[in-house]
PDB file of C-alpha atoms and ligand atoms in Angstrom:
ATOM      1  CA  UNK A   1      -7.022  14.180   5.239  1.00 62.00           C
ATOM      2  CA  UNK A   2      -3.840  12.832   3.709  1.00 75.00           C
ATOM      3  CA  UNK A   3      -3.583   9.365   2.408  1.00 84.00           C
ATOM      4  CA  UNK A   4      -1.213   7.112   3.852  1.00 88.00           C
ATOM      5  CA  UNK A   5      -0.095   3.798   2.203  1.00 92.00           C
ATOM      6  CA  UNK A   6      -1.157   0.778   4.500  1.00 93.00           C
ATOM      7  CA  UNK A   7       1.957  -1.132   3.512  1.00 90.00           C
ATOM      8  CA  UNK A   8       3.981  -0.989   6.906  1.00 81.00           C
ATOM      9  CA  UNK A   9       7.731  -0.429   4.881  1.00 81.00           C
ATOM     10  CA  UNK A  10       6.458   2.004   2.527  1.00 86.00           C
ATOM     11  CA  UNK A  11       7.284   5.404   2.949  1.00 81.00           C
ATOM     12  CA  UNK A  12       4.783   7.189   0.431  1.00 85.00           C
ATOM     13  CA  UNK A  13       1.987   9.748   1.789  1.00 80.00           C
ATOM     14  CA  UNK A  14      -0.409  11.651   0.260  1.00 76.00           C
ATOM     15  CA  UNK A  15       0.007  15.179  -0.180  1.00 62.00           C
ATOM     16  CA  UNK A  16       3.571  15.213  -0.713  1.00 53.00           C
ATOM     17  CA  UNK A  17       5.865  15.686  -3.668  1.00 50.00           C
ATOM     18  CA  UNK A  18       6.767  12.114  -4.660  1.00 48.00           C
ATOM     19  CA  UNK A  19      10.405  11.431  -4.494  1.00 53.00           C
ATOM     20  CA  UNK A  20      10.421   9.965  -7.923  1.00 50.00           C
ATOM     21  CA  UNK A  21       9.379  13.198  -9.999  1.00 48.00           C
ATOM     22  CA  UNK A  22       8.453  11.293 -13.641  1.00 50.00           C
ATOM     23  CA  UNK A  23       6.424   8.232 -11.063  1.00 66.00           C
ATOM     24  CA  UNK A  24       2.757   9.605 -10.255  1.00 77.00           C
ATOM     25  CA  UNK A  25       1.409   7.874  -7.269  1.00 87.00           C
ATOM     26  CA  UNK A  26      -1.776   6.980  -6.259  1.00 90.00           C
ATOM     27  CA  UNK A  27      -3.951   5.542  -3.666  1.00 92.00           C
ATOM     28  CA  UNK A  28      -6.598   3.188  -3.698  1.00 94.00           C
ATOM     29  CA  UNK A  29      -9.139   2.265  -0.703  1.00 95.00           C
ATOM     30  CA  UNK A  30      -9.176  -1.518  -0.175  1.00 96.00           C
ATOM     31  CA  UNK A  31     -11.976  -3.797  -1.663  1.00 96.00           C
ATOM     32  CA  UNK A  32     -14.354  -4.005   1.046  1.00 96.00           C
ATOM     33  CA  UNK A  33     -17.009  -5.117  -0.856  1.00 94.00           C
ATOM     34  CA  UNK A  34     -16.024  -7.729  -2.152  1.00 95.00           C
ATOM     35  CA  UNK A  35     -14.570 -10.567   0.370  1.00 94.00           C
ATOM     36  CA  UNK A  36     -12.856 -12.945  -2.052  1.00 95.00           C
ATOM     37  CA  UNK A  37     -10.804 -10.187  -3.857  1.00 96.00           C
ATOM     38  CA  UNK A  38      -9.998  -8.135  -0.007  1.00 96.00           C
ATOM     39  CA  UNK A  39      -9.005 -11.255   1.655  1.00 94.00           C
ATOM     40  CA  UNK A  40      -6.215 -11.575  -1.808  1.00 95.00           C
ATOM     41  CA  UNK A  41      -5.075  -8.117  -1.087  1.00 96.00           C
ATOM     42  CA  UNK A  42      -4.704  -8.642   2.682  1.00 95.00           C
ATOM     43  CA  UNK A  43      -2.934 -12.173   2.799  1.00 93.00           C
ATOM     44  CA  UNK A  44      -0.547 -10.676  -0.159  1.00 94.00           C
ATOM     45  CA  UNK A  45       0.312  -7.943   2.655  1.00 93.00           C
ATOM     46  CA  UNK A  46       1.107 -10.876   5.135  1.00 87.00           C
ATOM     47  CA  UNK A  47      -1.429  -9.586   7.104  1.00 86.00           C
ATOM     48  CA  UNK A  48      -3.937 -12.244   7.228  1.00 79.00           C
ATOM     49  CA  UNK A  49      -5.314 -11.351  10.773  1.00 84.00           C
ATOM     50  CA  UNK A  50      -5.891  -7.669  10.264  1.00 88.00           C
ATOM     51  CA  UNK A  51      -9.309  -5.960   8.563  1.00 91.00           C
ATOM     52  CA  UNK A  52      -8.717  -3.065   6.719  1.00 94.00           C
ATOM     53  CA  UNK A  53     -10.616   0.006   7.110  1.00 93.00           C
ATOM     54  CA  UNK A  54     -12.136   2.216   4.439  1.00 91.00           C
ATOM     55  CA  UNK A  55      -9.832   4.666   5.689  1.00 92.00           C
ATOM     56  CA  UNK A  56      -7.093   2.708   5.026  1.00 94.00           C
ATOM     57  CA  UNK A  57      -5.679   2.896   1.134  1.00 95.00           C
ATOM     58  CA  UNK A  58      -2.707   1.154  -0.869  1.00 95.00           C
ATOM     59  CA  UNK A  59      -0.381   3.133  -3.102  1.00 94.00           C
ATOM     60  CA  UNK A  60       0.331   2.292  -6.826  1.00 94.00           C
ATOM     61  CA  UNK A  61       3.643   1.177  -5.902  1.00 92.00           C
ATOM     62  CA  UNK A  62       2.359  -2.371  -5.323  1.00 95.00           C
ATOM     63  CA  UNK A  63       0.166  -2.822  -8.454  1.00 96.00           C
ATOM     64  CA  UNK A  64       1.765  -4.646 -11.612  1.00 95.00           C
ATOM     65  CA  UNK A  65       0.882  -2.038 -14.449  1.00 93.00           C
ATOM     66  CA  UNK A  66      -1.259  -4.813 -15.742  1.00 95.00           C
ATOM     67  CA  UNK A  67      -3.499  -3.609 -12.917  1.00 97.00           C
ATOM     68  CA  UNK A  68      -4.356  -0.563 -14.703  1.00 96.00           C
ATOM     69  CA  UNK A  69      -6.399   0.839 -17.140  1.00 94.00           C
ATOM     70  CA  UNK A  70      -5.900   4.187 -18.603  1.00 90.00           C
ATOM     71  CA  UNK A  71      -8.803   6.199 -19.818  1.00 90.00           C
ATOM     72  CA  UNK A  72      -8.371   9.712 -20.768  1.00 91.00           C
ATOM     73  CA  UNK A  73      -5.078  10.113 -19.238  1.00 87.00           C
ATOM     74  CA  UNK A  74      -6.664   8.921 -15.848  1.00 87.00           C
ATOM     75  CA  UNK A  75      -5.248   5.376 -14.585  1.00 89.00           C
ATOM     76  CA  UNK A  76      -7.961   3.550 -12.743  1.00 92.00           C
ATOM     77  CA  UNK A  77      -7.064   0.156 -11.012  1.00 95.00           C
ATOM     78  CA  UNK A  78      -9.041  -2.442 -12.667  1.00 96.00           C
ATOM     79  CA  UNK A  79     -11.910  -4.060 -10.484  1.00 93.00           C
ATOM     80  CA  UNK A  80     -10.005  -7.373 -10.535  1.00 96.00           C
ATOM     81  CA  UNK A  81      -6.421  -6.159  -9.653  1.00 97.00           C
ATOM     82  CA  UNK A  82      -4.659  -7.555  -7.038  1.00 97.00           C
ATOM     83  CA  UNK A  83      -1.636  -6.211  -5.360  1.00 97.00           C
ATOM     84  CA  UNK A  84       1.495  -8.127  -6.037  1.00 95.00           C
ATOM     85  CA  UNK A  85       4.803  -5.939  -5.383  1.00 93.00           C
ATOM     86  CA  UNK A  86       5.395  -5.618  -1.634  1.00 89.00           C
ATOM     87  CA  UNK A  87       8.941  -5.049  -0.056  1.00 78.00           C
ATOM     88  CA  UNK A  88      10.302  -8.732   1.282  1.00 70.00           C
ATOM     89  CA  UNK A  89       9.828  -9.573   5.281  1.00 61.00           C
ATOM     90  CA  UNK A  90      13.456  -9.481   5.802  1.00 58.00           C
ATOM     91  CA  UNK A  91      13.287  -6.118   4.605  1.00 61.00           C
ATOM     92  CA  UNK A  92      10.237  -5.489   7.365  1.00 58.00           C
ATOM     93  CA  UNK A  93      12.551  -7.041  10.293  1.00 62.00           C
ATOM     94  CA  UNK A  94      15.578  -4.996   9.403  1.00 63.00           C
ATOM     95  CA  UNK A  95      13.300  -1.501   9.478  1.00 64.00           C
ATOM     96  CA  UNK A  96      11.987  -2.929  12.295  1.00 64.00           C
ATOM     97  CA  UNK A  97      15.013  -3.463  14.213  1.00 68.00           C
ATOM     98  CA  UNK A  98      16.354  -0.157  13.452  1.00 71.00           C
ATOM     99  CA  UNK A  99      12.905   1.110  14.920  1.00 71.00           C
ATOM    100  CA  UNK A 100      13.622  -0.625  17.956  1.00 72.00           C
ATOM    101  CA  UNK A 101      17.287   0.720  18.108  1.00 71.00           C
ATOM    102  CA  UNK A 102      16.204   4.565  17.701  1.00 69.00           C
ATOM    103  CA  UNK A 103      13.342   3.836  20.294  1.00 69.00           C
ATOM    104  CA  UNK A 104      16.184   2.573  22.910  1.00 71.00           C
ATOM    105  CA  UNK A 105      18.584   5.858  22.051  1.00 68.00           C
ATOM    106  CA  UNK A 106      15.363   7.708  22.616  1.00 60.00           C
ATOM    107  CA  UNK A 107      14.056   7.006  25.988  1.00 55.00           C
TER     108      UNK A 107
HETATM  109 ZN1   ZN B 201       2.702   1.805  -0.761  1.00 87.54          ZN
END
C-alpha cells in the first residue's frame, strides 16, 4: 500500500520518485501510543479535532533534522521528535480555493 503524507498541502506519496532527487523522504506512522507526544503532533497539524489512524503516516518534510538520528546510514526519528515544519494556513486556504475553483469548472 503506498504511503501518503497526512499533511493536507503536501504533495509527497510513497512509492514515487521524489521530486527533489539528493532529498530522501520518509514516512513515519503517528505516535499512538503515547497520548502526550500524539496530541503535540496533531495540534502542530492544526488539527486538534481529528484522531489519526495507524494507517495514517507523516513525511520527513516536517521534522527539524534535530529529529533524527542516524545509525548506519539509516535515519530513524527519535522517540521524542515532534513535527514542527508545516506549510502556513494561508497557504491551506489558497490550495483550497483553487480546489473549489477546478471543482466548479468540473461539474
Ligand atoms: Zn508531508
Amino acid at each position: 500500500m503506498p504511503r501518503y503524507c497526512a499533511v493536507r498541502v503536501c504533495r509527497n506519496r510513497g512509492g514515487t520518485a521524489s521530486r527533489q532527487d539528493n532529498k530522501r523522504i520518509s514516512f513515519y506512522p503517528f505516535p499512538l501510543q503515547d497520548k502526550s507526544r500524539l496530541q503535540k503532533w496533531v495540534s502542530n497539524m492544526k488539527r486538534e479535532q481529528w484522531t489519526p489512524s495507524r494507517h495514517q503516516y507523516l513525511c520527513s518534510e516536517h521534522f527539524t533534522a534535530d529529529c533524527f538520528d542516524i545509525r548506519w546510514g539509516i535515519r530513524y526519528l527519535k522517540n521524542t521528535a515532534i513535527p514542527t515544519i508545516f506549510p502556513s494556513s494561508e497557504d491551506v486556504c489558497i490550495l483550497q480555493h483553487l480546489v473549489n475553483i477546478k471543482l466548479r469548472i468540473q461539474f
